[in-house]
Amino acid sequence: MRIIGDLGPYCLTSEGLREGPCAREVEEHRDLGYGSFNFLYGPSAGGLLESVGFEIATYGESIERIGHVPYKGRQIKITQLPVEEALIRVERINGAFAASHSISFLQAVEKAFEAEVPYEVTVSRMAQLELERIRNNLFVIQRVLESASFLVPSYLLLQQVEEVNRTIARSCGHRYFFGANYPGRVECEHEVPSLKIGDVEKILENRIFIDRLQGNGVIKEDNSIGPAARASGFRYDARLDSDLFVYRDFDLKVPTQDHGDAFSRILVRLEEIKESLRILQELRVKPHTFPMRVRDGEGIGRVESPSGDLAYLVRIRNGRIERAFLLAPSSVNMRLFLRSMPGNIFTDFPFNWESFGIWISELEVDLK
Amino acid sequence: MNWFLKGIRMGVRTEKDYHHETKWPSRLKRAQEGEVKCPTDAIGEEWRPERCIFCRACEPLFSPTGETLTPKVERSDRTFRRSFYLYPLDAGSCGACNLELRLISSPQYDMTRFGIFFTNTPKHADALVIMGNLGKRMEEVIRRAYDVMPSPKLVILLGTCAISGGVTGIPPDIRGDVIIPGCPPTPASILDALIRAKGGEIP
Ligand code: SF4
Ligand code: SF4
């Protein structure tokens, strides 16, 4: 059994819910004393993609302590809404992971309704999740390259991100999967992006680039998820332990690395792009509908988003959402990032930050 | 091989006409008569793109034309003809607007050929590009960014959340000189808007 993260008042594990929050180490708050000072980095600083603040304590060069200061948080209310109306809000919690959010939310709803999901729908969802993973992993690598000032390769990656977005638009009608999934229906067609992965591999062989990332932001923790877990040798992946998909039929390979540093996280993401492309080529996708009977109930949905496990717990009464909780992968990754930072110097901040693939939108959302 | 040579070998990837057919978002047109239940009240006498989140709930009464949405440019400034520096400010977005804005620098669109650049500080910015709803602690951040910008300056609202709030919150309290509808707006509409805001012509 592995601990995944807090889902509302519960702790989600690979074997289901446990009462109360997940147990974790208490952070010790050592007083830094003479010569140290605190400063706020952000909230709208050049180089950051989203608005976010960090309170950093330092003696001058190396970061001693770091905390997250929220700024952009939105409150999004879905309780009391019918499923369709809740869904258009769920899609907009994190646009970059909209397929992961909407699919996981719909799985929770389907569990609550005790609905049978046809194989075709499951396969279409897998294709969306793999496309989303490819886009996001390319984007994470691009962000790291940009923060290391490798501009030509960074543009090459952006070109591929755009290529994936166009593929998603051809497949599902929208570049971020908005409106692609409904209760009882999926809209997408079969499309595979044409990418130049060989070029990306060559970039990552650059010695200067490797030196910047190796040994940077090391974190090896059992309670971790996604690429951050796999980069430190833990073979954790919701695709391996979820019974809501059929990845086993496709002989999914889950790459791992041992060092747990920013470079390992990038290597894991690169390998994942190749594996996702392979799976995508084997899936046969077309639009599909299926009947669903509305009833009262509660269910959990969980997918492997590009940054790790993403889950919803949804309770439905009289066709409306009675309560809903979200486990956003970015909240687990933010904890890992903050723990990986002390001892690193400030110039390492951007690469390390980008290597976790954290989205503030889903992390700071207050889902009601 | 060195990157410079490799770049030359790869040839030109930039597209002369960067407009592409995308269904959602694109201009919607009425296809059938009938009452529509729109979550953002985007359908009154006519369809109002600046309120639309392109959720497809009005299909098949309305259908997407695939045509790039036209931004509303209420004020442009030819001072920025040669160089136009943007300071992106995320007030509380879902992240997709941020990503689409980044993508105008991808080789396919290549914003720099039109003299458009990003800057890391509002002090060097000609335009403030605001995306998302008004986040919990963002009001002050927006005001401060706007105040330190040198004049002349433009405010660009990117995406439905920033223009009218959409379904996830309220918009920031600031008037936009340029309004780019979409959820999120496509890179093509963003580029069209920016070129017109700096007094240029869309290719
Ligand atoms: S797409 Fe959605 S938001 Fe736009 S007009 Fe139709 S129903 Fe309204
Ligand atoms: S307008 Fe749409 S894409 Fe942009 S931030 Fe709002 S919800 Fe996200």
Coordinates of C-alpha atoms and ligand atoms in Angstrom, one line a residue:
Chain A
M1 CA 0.0 0.0 0.0
R2 CA 1.2 3.5 -0.7
I3 CA 0.1 6.9 0.7
I4 CA -1.2 9.2 -2.0
G5 CA -2.4 12.3 -0.3
D6 CA -5.2 14.1 1.5
L7 CA -8.6 14.0 -0.1
G8 CA -10.9 16.3 2.0
P9 CA -11.0 14.9 5.5
Y10 CA -9.5 11.6 4.4
C11 CA -6.1 10.1 3.5
L12 CA -6.2 8.5 0.1
T13 CA -4.0 5.4 -0.3
S14 CA -3.6 3.0 -3.2
E15 CA -6.1 0.7 -1.4
G16 CA -8.7 3.3 -0.6
L17 CA -9.6 6.0 1.9
R18 CA -8.5 6.2 5.6
E19 CA -10.1 8.4 8.1
G20 CA -8.1 11.6 9.0
P21 CA -5.3 13.3 7.2
C22 CA -2.2 11.4 6.0
A23 CA 0.5 11.2 8.6
R24 CA 3.7 13.1 7.7
E25 CA 6.8 14.3 9.3
V26 CA 6.5 17.6 11.2
E27 CA 8.6 20.3 9.7
E28 CA 11.1 21.6 12.3
H29 CA 11.3 25.3 12.4
R30 CA 14.8 26.2 13.4
D31 CA 15.6 29.8 14.2
L32 CA 18.2 31.1 11.8
G33 CA 19.4 34.0 14.0
Y34 CA 22.1 36.6 13.3
G35 CA 22.9 37.5 9.7
S36 CA 19.8 35.8 8.2
F37 CA 17.1 37.7 6.4
N38 CA 13.7 36.9 4.8
F39 CA 12.5 38.0 1.5
L40 CA 9.4 37.5 -0.7
Y41 CA 10.0 36.1 -4.2
G42 CA 6.9 36.8 -6.4
P43 CA 3.9 36.9 -6.6
S44 CA 4.3 38.2 -10.2
A45 CA 7.9 37.9 -10.9
G46 CA 9.4 37.6 -14.3
G47 CA 10.0 34.0 -15.3
L48 CA 7.2 32.5 -13.2
L49 CA 4.3 31.3 -15.4
E50 CA 1.6 31.8 -12.8
S51 CA 1.4 34.2 -9.9
V52 CA 2.8 32.7 -6.7
G53 CA 4.8 33.9 -3.8
F54 CA 7.6 32.3 -1.9
E55 CA 9.0 33.4 1.5
I56 CA 12.6 32.6 1.5
A57 CA 15.0 32.8 4.5
T58 CA 18.7 33.0 3.7
Y59 CA 22.1 34.2 4.9
G60 CA 22.9 35.4 1.5
E61 CA 23.4 32.6 -1.0
S62 CA 21.9 29.3 -0.1
I63 CA 18.2 28.9 0.7
E64 CA 17.8 27.9 4.3
R65 CA 14.0 27.9 4.5
I66 CA 11.2 28.4 2.1
G67 CA 7.4 28.6 2.3
H68 CA 4.6 29.1 -0.2
V69 CA 2.5 32.3 0.0
P70 CA -0.8 32.0 -2.0
Y71 CA -2.0 34.9 -4.1
K72 CA -4.1 33.9 -7.0
G73 CA -6.5 31.4 -5.3
R74 CA -10.0 31.2 -6.7
Q75 CA -13.0 29.8 -5.0
I76 CA -15.0 27.6 -7.3
K77 CA -18.4 26.3 -6.2
I78 CA -19.7 23.1 -7.6
T79 CA -21.9 21.8 -4.8
Q80 CA -25.7 22.0 -5.5
L81 CA -25.0 22.0 -9.2
P82 CA -26.1 19.3 -11.7
V83 CA -23.1 17.2 -12.9
E84 CA -22.9 18.9 -16.4
E85 CA -22.7 22.3 -14.8
A86 CA -20.1 21.2 -12.2
L87 CA -18.1 19.7 -15.0
I88 CA -17.6 22.9 -16.9
R89 CA -16.1 24.3 -13.7
V90 CA -14.0 21.3 -13.0
E91 CA -12.4 21.5 -16.5
R92 CA -11.3 25.1 -15.6
I93 CA -9.6 24.2 -12.3
N94 CA -6.4 23.5 -14.2
G95 CA -6.6 24.0 -17.9
A96 CA -3.3 22.2 -18.5
F97 CA -4.6 19.1 -16.8
A98 CA -8.2 19.5 -17.9
A99 CA -8.5 15.9 -19.2
S100 CA -7.1 14.5 -16.0
H101 CA -9.5 16.6 -13.9
S102 CA -12.7 16.0 -15.9
I103 CA -12.0 12.3 -16.4
S104 CA -11.2 11.7 -12.7
F105 CA -14.3 13.7 -11.8
L106 CA -16.5 11.7 -14.2
Q107 CA -15.1 8.4 -12.9
A108 CA -16.2 9.5 -9.4
V109 CA -19.7 10.3 -10.7
E110 CA -19.9 7.0 -12.5
K111 CA -19.0 5.1 -9.4
A112 CA -21.7 7.1 -7.5
F113 CA -24.2 6.1 -10.2
E114 CA -22.9 2.6 -10.4
A115 CA -22.6 3.0 -14.2
E116 CA -20.9 0.6 -16.5
V117 CA -18.3 2.4 -18.6
P118 CA -17.8 0.9 -22.1
Y119 CA -14.4 -0.2 -23.2
E120 CA -14.4 2.4 -26.1
V121 CA -14.9 5.2 -23.6
T122 CA -12.1 4.0 -21.3
V123 CA -9.8 3.8 -24.3
S124 CA -10.7 7.3 -25.5
R125 CA -10.0 8.6 -22.0
M126 CA -6.6 6.9 -21.9
A127 CA -5.7 8.5 -25.3
Q128 CA -6.6 12.0 -23.8
L129 CA -4.6 11.4 -20.7
E130 CA -1.5 10.3 -22.7
L131 CA -1.8 13.3 -25.1
E132 CA -2.1 15.6 -22.0
R133 CA 1.0 13.9 -20.5
I134 CA 3.0 14.3 -23.7
R135 CA 2.1 18.0 -23.9
N136 CA 2.8 18.7 -20.3
N137 CA 6.1 16.8 -20.2
L138 CA 7.3 18.6 -23.3
F139 CA 6.3 21.9 -21.6
V140 CA 8.1 21.0 -18.4
I141 CA 11.3 20.3 -20.3
Q142 CA 10.8 23.5 -22.2
R143 CA 10.4 25.5 -19.0
V144 CA 13.6 24.0 -17.6
L145 CA 15.5 24.8 -20.8
E146 CA 14.2 28.3 -20.8
S147 CA 15.2 28.9 -17.2
A148 CA 18.7 27.6 -18.0
S149 CA 18.8 30.1 -20.9
F150 CA 19.0 27.4 -23.6
L151 CA 16.9 29.4 -26.0
V152 CA 17.2 27.6 -29.3
P153 CA 16.3 24.2 -27.8
S154 CA 13.6 25.9 -25.8
Y155 CA 11.9 27.2 -28.9
L156 CA 12.2 23.8 -30.5
L157 CA 10.3 22.3 -27.6
L158 CA 7.6 25.1 -27.8
Q159 CA 7.1 24.1 -31.4
Q160 CA 6.3 20.6 -30.3
V161 CA 4.0 21.7 -27.6
E162 CA 2.1 23.7 -30.2
E163 CA 2.0 20.6 -32.5
V164 CA 0.5 18.6 -29.6
N165 CA -2.1 21.4 -29.0
R166 CA -3.1 21.3 -32.6
T167 CA -3.4 17.5 -32.4
I168 CA -5.6 17.7 -29.4
A169 CA -7.8 20.3 -31.2
R170 CA -8.2 18.0 -34.2
S171 CA -9.0 15.1 -31.9
C172 CA -11.3 16.7 -29.4
G173 CA -12.3 20.1 -30.9
H174 CA -10.5 22.1 -28.2
R175 CA -6.8 22.5 -27.5
Y176 CA -7.3 21.9 -23.8
F177 CA -10.0 19.2 -23.9
F178 CA -12.7 21.5 -22.7
G179 CA -16.1 20.1 -23.7
A180 CA -14.6 16.8 -24.8
N181 CA -16.0 14.7 -21.9
Y182 CA -19.6 14.5 -20.6
P183 CA -21.5 12.1 -18.4
G184 CA -22.3 9.3 -20.8
R185 CA -20.4 10.7 -23.7
V186 CA -16.9 11.3 -25.2
E187 CA -16.2 13.4 -28.3
C188 CA -12.7 12.6 -29.5
E189 CA -11.3 11.1 -32.7
H190 CA -8.1 9.2 -33.2
E191 CA -5.1 11.6 -33.7
V192 CA -1.4 11.1 -33.0
P193 CA 1.0 14.1 -33.0
S194 CA 4.1 14.0 -35.2
L195 CA 7.0 14.8 -32.9
K196 CA 10.7 14.9 -33.1
I197 CA 11.7 13.2 -29.9
G198 CA 15.2 12.4 -31.2
D199 CA 15.9 16.2 -31.2
V200 CA 14.8 16.5 -27.6
E201 CA 17.0 13.6 -26.6
K202 CA 20.0 15.2 -28.1
I203 CA 19.3 18.4 -26.2
L204 CA 19.3 16.6 -23.0
E205 CA 22.8 15.2 -23.8
N206 CA 24.3 18.6 -23.5
R207 CA 26.9 18.6 -20.8
I208 CA 26.3 22.1 -19.6
F209 CA 22.6 21.5 -19.2
I210 CA 23.2 18.2 -17.3
D211 CA 25.6 20.0 -14.9
R212 CA 23.0 22.6 -14.1
L213 CA 20.4 20.0 -13.2
Q214 CA 22.4 17.2 -11.6
G215 CA 22.3 17.1 -7.8
N216 CA 19.8 19.9 -7.8
G217 CA 16.7 19.7 -5.7
V218 CA 17.2 16.1 -4.4
I219 CA 14.1 14.5 -2.8
K220 CA 13.5 10.9 -2.1
E221 CA 10.4 10.3 -0.2
D222 CA 8.1 7.4 0.1
N223 CA 5.1 9.7 0.3
S224 CA 5.5 11.0 -3.2
I225 CA 3.7 10.7 -6.5
G226 CA 4.2 11.0 -10.2
P227 CA 7.5 11.8 -12.0
A228 CA 9.0 13.1 -8.7
A229 CA 8.4 9.6 -7.1
R230 CA 9.6 7.8 -10.2
A231 CA 12.8 10.0 -10.4
S232 CA 13.8 8.7 -7.0
G233 CA 13.2 5.0 -7.7
F234 CA 9.6 4.6 -6.5
R235 CA 7.6 2.9 -9.2
Y236 CA 4.4 4.7 -8.3
D237 CA 1.8 5.3 -11.0
A238 CA -2.0 5.4 -10.8
R239 CA -2.0 3.7 -14.2
L240 CA -0.5 0.6 -12.5
D241 CA -3.0 0.3 -9.6
S242 CA -6.3 1.7 -11.0
D243 CA -8.9 -0.7 -12.1
L244 CA -10.7 2.1 -14.0
F245 CA -8.4 1.8 -17.0
V246 CA -7.0 -1.0 -19.2
Y247 CA -3.3 -0.1 -19.3
R248 CA -2.4 -3.7 -18.6
D249 CA -3.7 -4.6 -22.0
F250 CA -1.1 -2.3 -23.5
D251 CA 1.9 -3.6 -21.4
L252 CA 2.6 -0.1 -19.9
K253 CA 6.3 0.5 -19.1
V254 CA 6.9 2.9 -16.1
P255 CA 10.4 4.3 -16.3
T256 CA 12.3 5.2 -13.1
Q257 CA 15.6 6.8 -12.1
D258 CA 17.5 6.8 -8.9
H259 CA 18.9 10.1 -8.0
G260 CA 15.8 12.0 -7.2
D261 CA 17.2 15.3 -8.6
A262 CA 15.9 17.8 -11.2
F263 CA 17.8 15.9 -13.9
S264 CA 16.2 12.6 -13.0
R265 CA 12.8 14.2 -13.1
I266 CA 13.5 15.5 -16.6
L267 CA 14.8 12.1 -17.8
V268 CA 11.7 10.3 -16.4
R269 CA 9.5 12.8 -18.2
L270 CA 11.3 12.2 -21.5
E271 CA 11.0 8.5 -21.3
E272 CA 7.3 8.9 -20.5
I273 CA 6.7 10.9 -23.6
K274 CA 8.0 8.0 -25.7
E275 CA 5.9 5.5 -23.8
S276 CA 2.8 7.6 -24.1
L277 CA 3.3 8.0 -27.8
R278 CA 3.6 4.3 -28.2
I279 CA 0.4 3.6 -26.3
L280 CA -1.4 6.4 -28.2
Q281 CA -0.5 4.7 -31.5
E282 CA -2.1 1.5 -30.3
L283 CA -5.3 2.9 -29.0
R284 CA -8.3 3.2 -31.4
V285 CA -10.4 6.2 -30.5
K286 CA -13.8 7.4 -31.7
P287 CA -16.7 9.3 -30.2
H288 CA -19.0 7.2 -28.1
T289 CA -22.1 7.5 -25.9
F290 CA -23.5 5.2 -23.2
P291 CA -26.6 5.3 -20.9
M292 CA -26.3 6.4 -17.3
R293 CA -29.0 6.2 -14.7
V294 CA -29.0 9.0 -12.1
R295 CA -29.0 7.8 -8.5
D296 CA -27.8 8.9 -5.1
G297 CA -24.3 7.7 -4.1
E298 CA -20.7 8.5 -3.6
G299 CA -17.6 7.5 -5.5
I300 CA -13.9 8.1 -6.0
G301 CA -12.1 8.6 -9.4
R302 CA -8.3 8.6 -9.8
V303 CA -6.1 9.1 -12.8
E304 CA -2.3 9.5 -13.3
S305 CA -2.1 13.2 -14.3
P306 CA 1.2 14.4 -15.9
S307 CA 2.4 15.2 -12.4
G308 CA 1.0 12.2 -10.5
D309 CA -2.1 10.9 -8.9
L310 CA -5.2 13.2 -9.2
A311 CA -8.4 12.2 -7.4
Y312 CA -12.0 13.3 -6.8
L313 CA -14.4 12.2 -4.1
V314 CA -17.9 13.1 -5.2
R315 CA -21.3 12.5 -3.4
I316 CA -24.5 13.0 -5.4
R317 CA -28.0 13.5 -4.1
N318 CA -31.1 14.1 -6.3
G319 CA -28.9 14.6 -9.4
R320 CA -26.8 17.4 -7.8
I321 CA -23.4 17.5 -6.2
E322 CA -23.8 17.3 -2.5
R323 CA -20.1 17.3 -1.6
A324 CA -16.8 17.1 -3.6
F325 CA -13.2 16.9 -2.6
L326 CA -10.1 17.2 -4.8
L327 CA -6.6 15.8 -4.4
A328 CA -4.6 18.0 -6.7
P329 CA -1.2 16.5 -7.6
S330 CA 0.3 20.0 -7.4
S331 CA -0.3 20.1 -3.6
V332 CA 1.8 16.9 -3.1
N333 CA 4.5 18.2 -5.5
M334 CA 4.6 21.6 -3.8
R335 CA 5.3 19.9 -0.5
L336 CA 8.1 17.9 -2.2
F337 CA 9.5 21.0 -3.9
L338 CA 9.6 23.0 -0.6
R339 CA 11.4 20.1 1.1
S340 CA 13.9 19.7 -1.7
M341 CA 15.0 23.4 -1.8
P342 CA 16.9 24.1 1.5
G343 CA 20.6 23.8 1.0
N344 CA 20.3 24.8 -2.7
I345 CA 21.5 28.2 -3.9
F346 CA 19.0 30.8 -5.2
T347 CA 20.2 30.4 -8.8
D348 CA 19.0 26.8 -8.7
F349 CA 15.5 27.8 -7.8
P350 CA 14.0 28.2 -11.3
F351 CA 15.2 24.8 -12.7
N352 CA 14.2 23.0 -9.7
W353 CA 10.8 24.7 -9.5
E354 CA 10.1 23.9 -13.1
S355 CA 11.2 20.3 -12.9
F356 CA 8.2 19.5 -10.6
G357 CA 5.5 20.6 -13.1
I358 CA 3.4 22.3 -10.4
W359 CA 0.3 24.2 -11.4
I360 CA -0.7 26.9 -8.9
S361 CA -4.2 27.1 -10.3
E362 CA -5.2 23.6 -9.0
L363 CA -3.1 24.0 -5.9
E364 CA -4.7 27.2 -4.6
V365 CA -8.3 26.5 -5.7
D366 CA -10.8 26.4 -2.9
L367 CA -13.4 23.9 -4.2
K368 CA -16.7 24.3 -2.6
Chain B
M1 CA 26.5 19.7 -34.1
N2 CA 26.2 23.2 -32.9
W3 CA 22.8 24.7 -32.4
F4 CA 23.3 27.6 -34.8
L5 CA 24.0 25.2 -37.7
K6 CA 21.3 22.8 -36.7
G7 CA 18.8 25.7 -36.6
I8 CA 19.7 26.7 -40.1
R9 CA 19.4 23.1 -41.3
M10 CA 16.0 22.8 -39.8
G11 CA 14.7 25.5 -42.1
V12 CA 11.9 27.9 -41.5
R13 CA 9.2 26.7 -39.3
T14 CA 7.3 30.0 -39.0
E15 CA 4.0 30.2 -40.7
K16 CA 3.2 33.1 -43.0
D17 CA -0.4 32.8 -42.2
Y18 CA -0.7 31.6 -38.7
H19 CA -4.5 31.3 -38.6
H20 CA -5.9 27.8 -38.2
E21 CA -9.2 26.3 -38.2
T22 CA -10.1 25.5 -34.5
K23 CA -13.7 24.6 -33.6
W24 CA -13.6 25.7 -30.0
P25 CA -13.2 28.6 -29.5
S26 CA -14.2 30.1 -32.8
R27 CA -17.0 32.5 -33.9
L28 CA -20.4 30.9 -33.2
K29 CA -23.3 31.2 -35.5
R30 CA -27.0 30.4 -35.0
A31 CA -27.8 27.2 -36.8
Q32 CA -31.4 26.6 -35.5
E33 CA -34.1 28.5 -33.7
G34 CA -34.8 27.7 -30.1
E35 CA -34.2 28.7 -26.4
V36 CA -30.7 28.2 -25.2
K37 CA -29.7 27.8 -21.5
C38 CA -26.2 29.5 -21.5
P39 CA -24.3 29.3 -18.2
T40 CA -22.7 32.7 -18.7
D41 CA -25.6 34.6 -20.3
A42 CA -23.6 35.0 -23.5
I43 CA -26.7 34.8 -25.7
G44 CA -29.1 37.8 -25.7
E45 CA -30.3 39.6 -28.8
E46 CA -27.1 38.2 -30.3
W47 CA -24.1 36.1 -29.3
R48 CA -21.6 37.9 -27.1
P49 CA -18.1 36.4 -27.5
E50 CA -16.7 38.3 -24.5
R51 CA -19.1 36.4 -22.2
C52 CA -18.8 33.0 -23.9
I53 CA -16.7 30.2 -22.4
F54 CA -17.2 27.9 -25.4
C55 CA -18.7 25.1 -23.4
R56 CA -20.8 23.7 -26.3
A57 CA -24.0 23.7 -24.2
C58 CA -25.8 25.6 -26.9
E59 CA -25.0 23.0 -29.6
P60 CA -26.7 22.3 -32.0
L61 CA -28.7 25.6 -31.9
F62 CA -25.4 27.4 -32.3
S63 CA -22.5 25.9 -34.1
P64 CA -18.8 26.8 -34.4
T65 CA -17.6 28.3 -37.7
G66 CA -13.9 27.5 -37.1
E67 CA -13.0 31.1 -37.8
T68 CA -10.5 32.8 -35.5
L69 CA -12.3 35.1 -33.0
T70 CA -11.9 38.8 -33.7
P71 CA -10.6 40.7 -30.7
K72 CA -11.9 44.1 -29.8
V73 CA -9.3 46.8 -30.0
E74 CA -10.7 50.0 -28.5
R75 CA -7.4 51.8 -28.4
S76 CA -4.2 51.1 -30.3
D77 CA -0.9 53.1 -30.2
R78 CA 1.4 53.5 -33.1
T79 CA 4.2 54.4 -30.7
F80 CA 4.6 50.6 -30.3
R81 CA 4.9 50.0 -34.0
R82 CA 8.5 48.8 -33.9
S83 CA 8.7 47.3 -30.4
F84 CA 5.9 46.3 -28.2
Y85 CA 6.8 44.9 -24.7
L86 CA 4.2 42.8 -22.8
Y87 CA 4.1 42.1 -19.1
P88 CA 1.8 39.1 -18.5
L89 CA -0.1 39.1 -15.2
D90 CA -2.0 36.1 -14.0
A91 CA -4.7 37.4 -11.7
G92 CA -6.2 34.0 -11.0
S93 CA -6.3 31.8 -14.2
C94 CA -6.7 28.1 -14.8
G95 CA -3.4 28.2 -16.5
A96 CA -4.5 27.6 -20.1
C97 CA -4.6 31.3 -20.9
N98 CA -1.0 31.5 -19.6
L99 CA 0.1 28.6 -21.8
E100 CA -1.6 30.0 -25.0
L101 CA 0.1 33.4 -24.4
R102 CA 3.5 31.6 -24.2
L103 CA 2.8 29.8 -27.4
I104 CA 2.8 33.0 -29.5
S105 CA 6.6 32.8 -29.1
S106 CA 6.7 29.3 -30.6
P107 CA 8.4 29.1 -34.0
Q108 CA 5.0 28.6 -35.8
Y109 CA 3.7 32.0 -34.6
D110 CA 7.1 33.8 -33.8
M111 CA 5.8 37.0 -32.3
T112 CA 9.2 38.6 -32.5
R113 CA 8.9 39.0 -36.3
F114 CA 6.1 41.5 -35.5
G115 CA 8.2 43.3 -32.9
I116 CA 6.4 41.8 -29.9
F117 CA 8.3 40.7 -26.9
F118 CA 7.8 39.7 -23.3
T119 CA 9.4 41.6 -20.4
N120 CA 10.0 40.4 -16.9
T121 CA 9.2 43.7 -15.3
P122 CA 6.2 46.1 -15.6
K123 CA 8.7 49.0 -15.6
H124 CA 9.7 48.1 -19.1
A125 CA 6.2 47.2 -20.3
D126 CA 4.1 48.9 -23.0
A127 CA 1.1 46.7 -22.2
L128 CA -0.2 44.8 -19.3
V129 CA -1.8 41.5 -20.3
I130 CA -4.2 40.4 -17.6
M131 CA -5.6 36.8 -17.5
G132 CA -7.9 35.0 -15.1
N133 CA -10.4 35.9 -12.4
L134 CA -9.6 38.2 -9.6
G135 CA -7.6 36.0 -7.2
K136 CA -7.8 36.4 -3.5
R137 CA -4.8 38.7 -3.0
M138 CA -4.3 40.0 -6.5
E139 CA -6.0 43.4 -6.5
E140 CA -3.0 45.2 -5.1
V141 CA -0.6 43.3 -7.3
I142 CA -2.4 44.4 -10.4
R143 CA -2.7 48.1 -9.3
R144 CA 1.0 48.2 -8.4
A145 CA 2.1 46.7 -11.8
Y146 CA -0.1 49.2 -13.6
D147 CA 1.2 52.2 -11.6
V148 CA 4.9 51.5 -12.3
M149 CA 4.4 51.1 -16.0
P150 CA 5.6 54.1 -18.0
S151 CA 3.0 56.0 -20.3
P152 CA 1.8 55.5 -22.9
K153 CA 0.5 52.1 -21.8
L154 CA -2.3 49.7 -22.8
V155 CA -4.3 47.2 -20.8
I156 CA -5.1 43.9 -22.5
L157 CA -7.7 41.5 -21.1
L158 CA -6.9 38.0 -22.2
G159 CA -9.7 35.4 -22.0
T160 CA -13.3 35.3 -20.7
C161 CA -12.3 35.1 -17.0
A162 CA -10.5 38.4 -17.2
I163 CA -13.1 40.1 -19.4
S164 CA -16.4 39.0 -17.7
G165 CA -15.6 36.4 -15.1
G166 CA -16.8 33.2 -16.9
V167 CA -18.0 30.5 -14.6
T168 CA -15.2 30.5 -12.1
G169 CA -15.2 33.9 -10.5
I170 CA -15.3 37.7 -11.0
P171 CA -13.1 39.7 -13.4
P172 CA -10.4 42.0 -12.1
D173 CA -11.7 45.6 -11.7
I174 CA -9.7 47.3 -14.6
R175 CA -10.8 48.6 -17.9
G176 CA -9.3 46.9 -21.0
D177 CA -8.2 48.8 -24.1
V178 CA -8.0 45.5 -25.9
I179 CA -10.3 42.6 -25.3
I180 CA -9.3 39.1 -26.5
P181 CA -12.3 36.6 -26.1
G182 CA -11.8 32.9 -25.8
C183 CA -11.5 30.3 -23.2
P184 CA -8.6 30.2 -23.7
P185 CA -8.1 32.5 -26.7
T186 CA -6.1 30.8 -29.4
P187 CA -2.5 32.0 -30.2
A188 CA -3.8 33.2 -33.5
S189 CA -6.4 35.5 -31.9
I190 CA -3.9 36.7 -29.4
L191 CA -1.4 37.6 -32.1
D192 CA -4.1 39.4 -34.2
A193 CA -5.0 41.5 -31.2
L194 CA -1.4 42.4 -30.3
I195 CA -0.6 43.4 -33.9
R196 CA -3.6 45.6 -34.1
A197 CA -2.9 47.1 -30.6
K198 CA 0.5 48.3 -31.9
G199 CA -1.1 49.8 -34.9
G200 CA -0.2 47.1 -37.4
E201 CA -2.0 45.1 -40.0
I202 CA -2.9 41.4 -39.6
P203 CA -1.1 39.4 -42.3
Ligands
SF4_1 S1 -20.8 27.9 -25.9 FE1 -21.6 27.9 -23.8 S2 -21.1 29.9 -23.0 FE2 -20.9 30.0 -25.2 S3 -22.9 30.8 -25.9 FE3 -22.9 28.5 -26.0 S4 -23.8 27.9 -24.1 FE4 -23.1 30.0 -23.8
SF4_2 S1 -10.6 32.2 -19.7 FE1 -10.8 30.0 -19.8 S2 -8.8 29.4 -20.3 FE2 -8.6 31.5 -19.6 S3 -8.2 31.4 -17.4 FE3 -10.4 31.5 -17.6 S4 -11.1 29.4 -17.6 FE4 -8.9 29.3 -18.0

